[in-house]
Amino acid sequence: MDEVSGFCIKQRSGYGGGNNGGSLGTGTKCGRWNPTTEQVKVLTDLFRSGLRTPSTDQIQRISSQLSFYGKIESKNVFYWFQNHKARERQKRRRFLVDEPNEFHHQDKLPSTKYLAELNQVSEPEIVLETLQLFPLNSFTEPMESEKRRLFSNDYCRENSYNIGTQMHHPTLDLRLSFL
Amino acid sequence: MDEVSGFCIKQRSGYGGGNNGGSLGTGTKCGRWNPTTEQVKVLTDLFRSGLRTPSTDQIQRISSQLSFYGKIESKNVFYWFQNHKARERQKRRRFLVDEPNEFHHQDKLPSTKYLAELNQVSEPEIVLETLQLFPLNSFTEPMESEKRRLFSNDYCRENSYNIGTQMHHPTLDLRLSFL
DNA sequence: GCAAATTAATGATTTATTCAAG
DNA sequence: CTTGAATAAATCATTAATTTGC
């Protein structure tokens, strides 16, 4: 891939450089941004205060403020929030591993129409035999017209989509083929 | 109160008649539906494939399929789509509504464009005058005492965003004040 | 003590989604 | 149905920590 980005691609200069260390000012080397502890502190505090996706304007102001502590650009602030947000989330998710509630199921009242219908059909027998044996290849009838809108699109975006897992369930291939 | 809408808390006997989850059962605890990982994956895939509001018929089929992975009822599928759709949208709105705090004229420098623009914008190393006025530097200037938390921790997520506004709480604004 | 070698963090890019205008 | 806007997830790449042999 082209390493072009408009920056100075800095190939690793051996090692002993140690150019930065807090004052990286005097931008002679164009490596990646190396935030000072003060800058990190402020950014972290902003994040803790609730800021997660600063607007362009905010970014620029933050950048301006932080430039007092050392070299910095707006994009650095932008990236910092992106990365920090993502990694905090990631960290959180690690703890909640396998927590079935990936999203919170907050029951809301359904539309009456569906509820009525569901009520009478409710949960049918389990019927897995057939289903699981041959997953979803069975072509059902063409969708009802009312749902046409949902399916008018192509569903074969990519290819198979094995949900394969430990269970030897059939290639529950995917996509609505069984709908 | 117990179940609102005849939903949970107790094993309803009148709902679905017959075999209600007995096999996959151990369902002694009749709380709310707790989807398995596989179920979530399939539902998510369906959603990503474009399905948003499945018909009753589709709901039943999905439910039947997913019952292979664990207890599930049609209404769970219905609710899942309702909630997922709503929350995705909500998540979307949140950004769009949360961000635009300034007047937006041709002032567009959002993300992807960020890179391009921010890239060349660099950071004019100026503006130091202004920041002097703000609490920022005056606080972190003596970074020795940084150990003392400057902020009162507290998570003020949803409500205290006040980034674009001047809040009057002397406690934890600080950095936000210049935003 | 010191650097080369290795590993852990994290800055910067790329890719894949989502919703919604047109 | 197509495309624009705007991420967030996944990934790449470089820097800082640290480990290790001398």
Coordinates of C-alpha atoms (C1' of nucleotides) in Angstrom, one line a residue:
Chain A
M1 CA 0.0 0.0 0.0
D2 CA 1.2 3.4 -0.5
E3 CA 2.4 5.0 2.5
V4 CA 1.4 8.3 1.3
S5 CA -0.4 10.4 3.6
G6 CA 1.2 13.7 3.4
F7 CA 3.3 13.1 6.4
C8 CA 6.9 12.4 6.6
I9 CA 7.2 8.8 6.6
K10 CA 9.7 8.2 9.2
Q11 CA 11.5 5.0 8.8
R12 CA 12.8 3.8 12.0
S13 CA 16.0 5.4 12.7
G14 CA 17.9 2.7 14.3
Y15 CA 17.2 3.2 17.8
G16 CA 19.1 5.5 20.0
G17 CA 17.2 8.4 18.7
G18 CA 15.1 9.1 21.7
N19 CA 14.2 12.4 20.2
N20 CA 11.1 13.0 22.0
G21 CA 10.6 12.5 25.6
G22 CA 8.3 15.3 26.3
S23 CA 9.6 18.1 24.3
L24 CA 9.3 16.9 20.8
G25 CA 8.6 20.4 19.9
T26 CA 10.8 21.9 17.3
G27 CA 9.3 19.5 15.0
T28 CA 12.3 18.2 13.2
K29 CA 11.2 14.6 13.1
C30 CA 7.9 13.8 11.6
G31 CA 7.1 10.7 13.5
R32 CA 3.8 10.1 14.9
W33 CA 2.4 12.4 17.6
N34 CA 3.7 11.7 21.0
P35 CA 1.5 13.3 23.5
T36 CA 2.9 14.8 26.6
T37 CA 1.6 13.7 29.9
E38 CA -0.2 17.0 30.3
Q39 CA -1.9 16.6 27.0
V40 CA -2.9 13.1 27.9
K41 CA -4.2 14.2 31.2
V42 CA -6.4 16.9 29.7
L43 CA -7.7 14.6 27.0
T44 CA -8.5 11.9 29.5
D45 CA -10.3 14.3 31.7
L46 CA -12.3 15.5 28.8
F47 CA -13.2 12.0 28.1
R48 CA -14.2 11.3 31.6
S49 CA -16.3 14.4 31.6
G50 CA -18.3 12.8 29.0
L51 CA -16.8 14.1 25.8
R52 CA -16.6 11.3 23.3
T53 CA -16.9 12.6 19.8
P54 CA -15.9 16.2 19.7
S55 CA -17.0 18.4 16.9
T56 CA -14.6 19.9 14.5
D57 CA -14.8 23.1 16.4
Q58 CA -14.2 21.5 19.7
I59 CA -11.3 19.6 18.3
Q60 CA -9.7 22.7 17.1
R61 CA -10.1 24.4 20.4
I62 CA -8.8 21.5 22.3
S63 CA -5.9 21.3 19.9
S64 CA -5.2 24.9 20.4
Q65 CA -5.2 24.6 24.1
L66 CA -3.1 21.6 24.1
S67 CA -0.5 23.1 21.8
F68 CA 0.6 25.0 24.9
Y69 CA 2.0 21.8 26.2
G70 CA 3.7 20.7 23.1
K71 CA 3.3 20.0 19.4
I72 CA -0.1 18.8 18.4
E73 CA -2.4 18.9 15.5
S74 CA -6.2 18.7 15.3
K75 CA -6.1 15.3 13.7
N76 CA -4.2 14.0 16.7
V77 CA -7.1 15.0 18.9
F78 CA -9.5 13.5 16.6
Y79 CA -7.6 10.2 16.5
W80 CA -7.1 10.2 20.2
F81 CA -10.8 10.3 20.9
Q82 CA -11.6 7.8 18.3
N83 CA -9.0 5.4 19.7
H84 CA -9.7 6.0 23.3
K85 CA -13.4 5.6 22.9
A86 CA -13.0 2.4 20.9
R87 CA -10.5 1.0 23.4
E88 CA -12.5 1.8 26.4
R89 CA -15.4 0.1 24.9
Q90 CA -13.3 -2.8 24.0
K91 CA -12.1 -3.0 27.5
R92 CA -15.5 -2.9 28.9
R93 CA -16.6 -5.7 26.6
R94 CA -13.8 -7.9 27.7
F95 CA -15.3 -8.0 31.1
L96 CA -18.7 -8.6 29.9
V97 CA -17.6 -11.4 27.8
D98 CA -20.2 -13.8 27.0
E99 CA -22.7 -11.8 28.8
P100 CA -25.7 -12.8 26.8
N101 CA -27.2 -9.3 27.0
E102 CA -25.1 -7.7 24.4
F103 CA -27.8 -5.3 24.1
H104 CA -30.3 -4.6 26.7
H105 CA -33.6 -6.0 26.1
Q106 CA -36.0 -3.5 27.2
D107 CA -39.4 -4.7 26.6
K108 CA -41.5 -2.3 24.8
L109 CA -45.0 -2.7 23.8
P110 CA -45.4 -4.0 20.4
S111 CA -47.7 -3.0 17.8
T112 CA -51.1 -4.4 18.4
K113 CA -51.3 -6.0 15.1
Y114 CA -48.3 -8.2 15.6
L115 CA -49.1 -9.0 19.1
A116 CA -52.5 -10.2 18.2
E117 CA -51.1 -12.4 15.6
L118 CA -48.3 -13.6 17.6
N119 CA -50.6 -14.3 20.4
Q120 CA -52.5 -16.8 18.6
V121 CA -49.6 -18.4 16.9
S122 CA -47.2 -17.8 19.7
E123 CA -44.5 -20.2 20.0
P124 CA -45.1 -23.2 17.8
E125 CA -43.6 -26.5 18.5
I126 CA -40.0 -26.8 18.3
V127 CA -39.7 -28.4 15.0
L128 CA -36.1 -28.3 14.9
E129 CA -35.7 -31.5 13.2
T130 CA -36.4 -30.4 9.9
L131 CA -35.1 -27.0 10.2
Q132 CA -31.8 -27.7 11.6
L133 CA -31.1 -30.6 9.4
F134 CA -31.3 -28.6 6.3
P135 CA -30.9 -25.1 7.1
L136 CA -32.2 -22.6 5.0
N137 CA -32.0 -23.8 1.6
S138 CA -35.5 -24.6 1.4
F139 CA -37.0 -22.0 -0.7
T140 CA -40.1 -20.9 0.6
E141 CA -42.7 -19.3 -1.3
P142 CA -41.9 -15.9 -2.6
M143 CA -42.5 -13.3 -0.1
E144 CA -45.7 -11.8 0.5
S145 CA -46.3 -8.7 -1.2
E146 CA -46.3 -6.7 1.9
K147 CA -42.9 -7.6 2.7
R148 CA -41.6 -7.2 -0.7
R149 CA -40.1 -4.0 0.2
L150 CA -37.8 -5.6 2.6
F151 CA -36.6 -8.2 0.4
S152 CA -36.4 -6.6 -2.9
N153 CA -32.8 -6.2 -2.4
D154 CA -30.3 -8.8 -3.1
Y155 CA -29.2 -10.7 -0.1
C156 CA -26.3 -12.4 -1.5
R157 CA -24.0 -9.6 -0.8
E158 CA -21.1 -11.8 -0.2
N159 CA -21.0 -15.5 0.0
S160 CA -21.8 -18.0 2.5
Y161 CA -21.8 -16.8 5.9
N162 CA -21.2 -19.6 8.1
I163 CA -22.2 -19.1 11.5
G164 CA -20.3 -22.1 12.1
T165 CA -19.5 -22.8 15.7
Q166 CA -18.9 -25.6 17.9
M167 CA -22.3 -26.9 17.6
H168 CA -22.6 -29.1 14.6
H169 CA -25.6 -27.3 13.5
P170 CA -25.9 -27.2 9.9
T171 CA -24.4 -24.4 8.1
L172 CA -26.9 -22.1 9.2
D173 CA -25.9 -20.4 6.2
L174 CA -27.7 -17.2 6.5
R175 CA -29.6 -14.6 5.2
L176 CA -33.1 -15.0 4.9
S177 CA -33.0 -17.9 2.6
F178 CA -35.4 -19.6 4.9
L179 CA -37.8 -16.8 5.2
Chain B
M1 CA -46.7 -5.2 39.3
D2 CA -46.1 -8.4 37.6
E3 CA -46.4 -8.8 34.0
V4 CA -47.4 -6.0 32.0
S5 CA -48.8 -7.2 28.8
G6 CA -48.7 -10.7 30.0
F7 CA -45.1 -10.9 29.5
C8 CA -43.0 -12.3 32.1
I9 CA -42.6 -13.2 35.7
K10 CA -44.6 -16.2 35.5
Q11 CA -45.1 -19.1 33.3
R12 CA -48.1 -18.2 31.5
S13 CA -50.0 -21.2 30.7
G14 CA -52.3 -19.7 28.3
Y15 CA -49.8 -18.4 26.0
G16 CA -48.9 -20.6 23.2
G17 CA -50.5 -23.6 24.6
G18 CA -48.7 -26.7 24.5
N19 CA -45.1 -27.1 24.5
N20 CA -43.7 -24.0 25.8
G21 CA -40.1 -24.4 25.9
G22 CA -40.2 -27.4 27.9
S23 CA -37.5 -29.3 26.2
L24 CA -35.0 -26.6 26.0
G25 CA -36.3 -25.9 29.2
T26 CA -34.9 -26.0 32.6
G27 CA -36.7 -22.9 32.0
T28 CA -37.9 -22.8 35.5
K29 CA -36.9 -19.2 35.8
C30 CA -39.4 -17.4 33.7
G31 CA -37.7 -14.1 33.4
R32 CA -37.3 -12.4 30.2
W33 CA -35.8 -14.0 27.2
N34 CA -32.1 -14.3 27.3
P35 CA -30.8 -14.9 23.9
T36 CA -27.9 -17.1 23.3
T37 CA -24.9 -16.0 21.4
E38 CA -26.0 -17.9 18.3
Q39 CA -29.4 -16.5 18.4
V40 CA -28.0 -13.0 18.6
K41 CA -25.7 -13.7 15.8
V42 CA -28.3 -14.9 13.5
L43 CA -30.6 -12.1 14.3
T44 CA -27.9 -9.6 13.8
D45 CA -27.1 -11.1 10.5
L46 CA -30.6 -10.9 9.4
F47 CA -30.7 -7.3 10.5
R48 CA -27.6 -6.6 8.6
S49 CA -29.0 -8.3 5.6
G50 CA -31.7 -5.7 5.5
L51 CA -34.5 -7.2 7.5
R52 CA -36.1 -4.6 9.7
T53 CA -39.7 -5.4 10.3
P54 CA -40.3 -9.1 9.7
S55 CA -43.8 -10.2 8.9
T56 CA -45.6 -12.5 11.2
D57 CA -44.8 -15.3 9.0
Q58 CA -41.1 -14.5 8.9
I59 CA -41.1 -14.1 12.6
Q60 CA -42.4 -17.5 13.1
R61 CA -39.9 -19.0 10.9
I62 CA -37.1 -17.2 12.5
S63 CA -38.3 -18.2 15.9
S64 CA -38.5 -21.8 14.8
Q65 CA -35.0 -21.7 13.5
L66 CA -33.6 -20.1 16.5
S67 CA -35.3 -22.4 18.9
F68 CA -32.6 -24.8 18.0
Y69 CA -30.2 -22.7 20.0
G70 CA -32.3 -22.2 22.9
K71 CA -35.6 -21.1 24.3
I72 CA -37.3 -18.5 22.3
E73 CA -40.7 -17.3 21.4
S74 CA -41.9 -15.5 18.4
K75 CA -42.6 -12.4 20.3
N76 CA -39.0 -12.3 21.3
V77 CA -38.1 -12.1 17.7
F78 CA -40.6 -9.4 17.2
Y79 CA -39.3 -7.4 20.1
W80 CA -35.7 -7.9 19.1
F81 CA -36.3 -6.3 15.8
Q82 CA -38.3 -3.5 17.2
N83 CA -35.7 -2.7 19.8
H84 CA -32.7 -3.2 17.6
K85 CA -34.1 -1.0 14.9
A86 CA -35.0 1.7 17.3
R87 CA -31.7 1.6 19.1
E88 CA -29.7 1.7 15.9
R89 CA -31.6 4.7 14.9
Q90 CA -31.4 6.3 18.3
K91 CA -27.7 5.7 18.3
R92 CA -27.6 7.5 15.0
R93 CA -29.6 10.4 16.1
R94 CA -27.5 10.8 19.1
F95 CA -24.5 11.7 17.2
L96 CA -26.3 14.0 14.8
V97 CA -28.1 15.8 17.5
D98 CA -25.3 15.8 19.9
E99 CA -22.7 17.2 17.7
P100 CA -24.2 20.2 16.0
N101 CA -23.9 22.6 18.7
E102 CA -22.5 25.4 16.7
F103 CA -24.0 27.2 13.8
H104 CA -23.4 25.1 10.8
H105 CA -23.0 27.0 7.7
Q106 CA -20.5 25.7 5.3
D107 CA -18.6 24.7 8.3
K108 CA -18.3 21.1 7.4
L109 CA -15.2 19.3 8.5
P110 CA -16.5 16.0 9.7
S111 CA -14.6 12.9 10.1
T112 CA -13.5 11.5 6.8
K113 CA -13.0 14.9 5.6
Y114 CA -11.2 15.5 8.7
L115 CA -8.2 13.7 7.6
A116 CA -8.0 15.6 4.5
E117 CA -8.5 19.0 6.0
L118 CA -6.9 18.5 9.3
N119 CA -4.0 17.2 7.5
Q120 CA -3.2 20.4 5.8
V121 CA -4.5 22.6 8.5
S122 CA -1.8 21.5 10.7
E123 CA -2.0 23.4 13.8
P124 CA -1.1 27.0 13.7
E125 CA 1.1 27.3 16.7
I126 CA -0.4 30.3 18.1
V127 CA -3.2 31.1 20.3
L128 CA -1.2 30.6 23.3
E129 CA -2.4 34.0 24.5
T130 CA -5.8 32.8 24.8
L131 CA -5.2 29.7 26.7
Q132 CA -3.3 31.4 29.2
L133 CA -6.6 32.8 30.3
F134 CA -8.1 29.5 30.9
P135 CA -7.8 27.2 33.8
L136 CA -6.1 24.7 31.8
N137 CA -2.5 25.7 32.1
S138 CA -2.8 27.2 35.4
F139 CA -3.7 23.9 36.6
T140 CA -1.4 21.6 34.9
E141 CA 1.5 23.9 34.8
P142 CA 2.8 22.5 38.0
M143 CA 2.5 19.0 36.9
E144 CA 4.0 17.7 40.0
S145 CA 0.8 18.0 41.8
E146 CA -0.9 16.3 39.0
K147 CA -1.3 13.4 41.3
R148 CA -4.2 15.2 42.8
R149 CA -7.1 14.5 40.7
L150 CA -8.3 17.7 39.3
F151 CA -11.7 16.5 38.6
S152 CA -14.1 14.9 40.7
N153 CA -14.3 11.7 38.9
D154 CA -18.0 11.3 38.5
Y155 CA -19.4 10.1 35.3
C156 CA -21.7 12.5 33.8
R157 CA -22.6 10.8 30.7
E158 CA -25.9 11.5 29.3
N159 CA -26.7 14.6 30.9
S160 CA -23.7 16.7 31.5
Y161 CA -22.3 17.1 28.1
N162 CA -22.4 20.8 28.2
I163 CA -19.5 21.0 26.0
G164 CA -20.8 23.7 23.9
T165 CA -22.3 25.6 26.7
Q166 CA -21.0 27.4 29.6
M167 CA -21.9 25.6 32.6
H168 CA -21.6 27.2 36.0
H169 CA -20.5 24.3 38.0
P170 CA -17.1 25.3 39.3
T171 CA -16.3 21.8 40.1
L172 CA -15.6 19.9 37.1
D173 CA -15.8 22.1 34.1
L174 CA -12.4 23.4 33.8
R175 CA -11.3 22.0 30.6
L176 CA -14.7 22.0 29.2
S177 CA -15.0 25.7 29.8
F178 CA -13.0 26.6 26.9
L179 CA -14.8 24.3 24.6
Chain C
dG1 C1' 24.8 0.3 33.1
dC2 C1' 23.9 -0.1 28.0
dA3 C1' 21.7 -1.4 23.9
dA4 C1' 19.8 -5.1 21.0
dA5 C1' 15.7 -7.9 21.2
dT6 C1' 11.2 -8.5 22.5
dT7 C1' 6.7 -7.1 24.0
dA8 C1' 3.0 -3.8 25.2
dA9 C1' 0.6 0.6 24.0
dT10 C1' -1.3 3.4 21.2
dG11 C1' -1.2 6.6 17.1
dA12 C1' -2.9 6.4 12.3
dT13 C1' -5.4 4.0 8.3
dT14 C1' -8.5 1.2 6.2
dT15 C1' -13.0 -1.1 5.9
dA16 C1' -17.8 -2.1 6.8
dT17 C1' -21.9 -0.7 9.0
dT18 C1' -25.9 2.4 9.5
dC19 C1' -29.6 5.8 8.3
dA20 C1' -31.5 8.8 5.2
dA21 C1' -31.5 12.0 1.0
dG22 C1' -32.3 12.1 -3.8
Chain D
dC1 C1' -31.9 1.8 -5.6
dT2 C1' -28.1 4.7 -5.3
dT3 C1' -25.2 7.5 -2.9
dG4 C1' -23.7 10.7 1.0
dA5 C1' -22.5 11.4 5.8
dA6 C1' -20.4 9.8 9.7
dT7 C1' -18.7 6.7 12.4
dA8 C1' -16.9 2.3 14.9
dA9 C1' -14.5 -1.9 14.1
dA10 C1' -10.6 -3.9 12.5
dT11 C1' -6.2 -3.5 11.2
dC12 C1' -1.6 -1.6 10.3
dA13 C1' 2.5 0.6 12.0
dT14 C1' 5.6 3.0 15.2
dT15 C1' 6.8 4.3 19.5
dA16 C1' 7.7 3.3 24.7
dA17 C1' 8.6 -0.3 28.0
dT18 C1' 10.6 -4.2 29.3
dT19 C1' 13.7 -8.0 29.2
dT20 C1' 18.0 -9.9 28.4
dG21 C1' 23.1 -10.8 27.6
dC22 C1' 27.1 -8.9 28.2

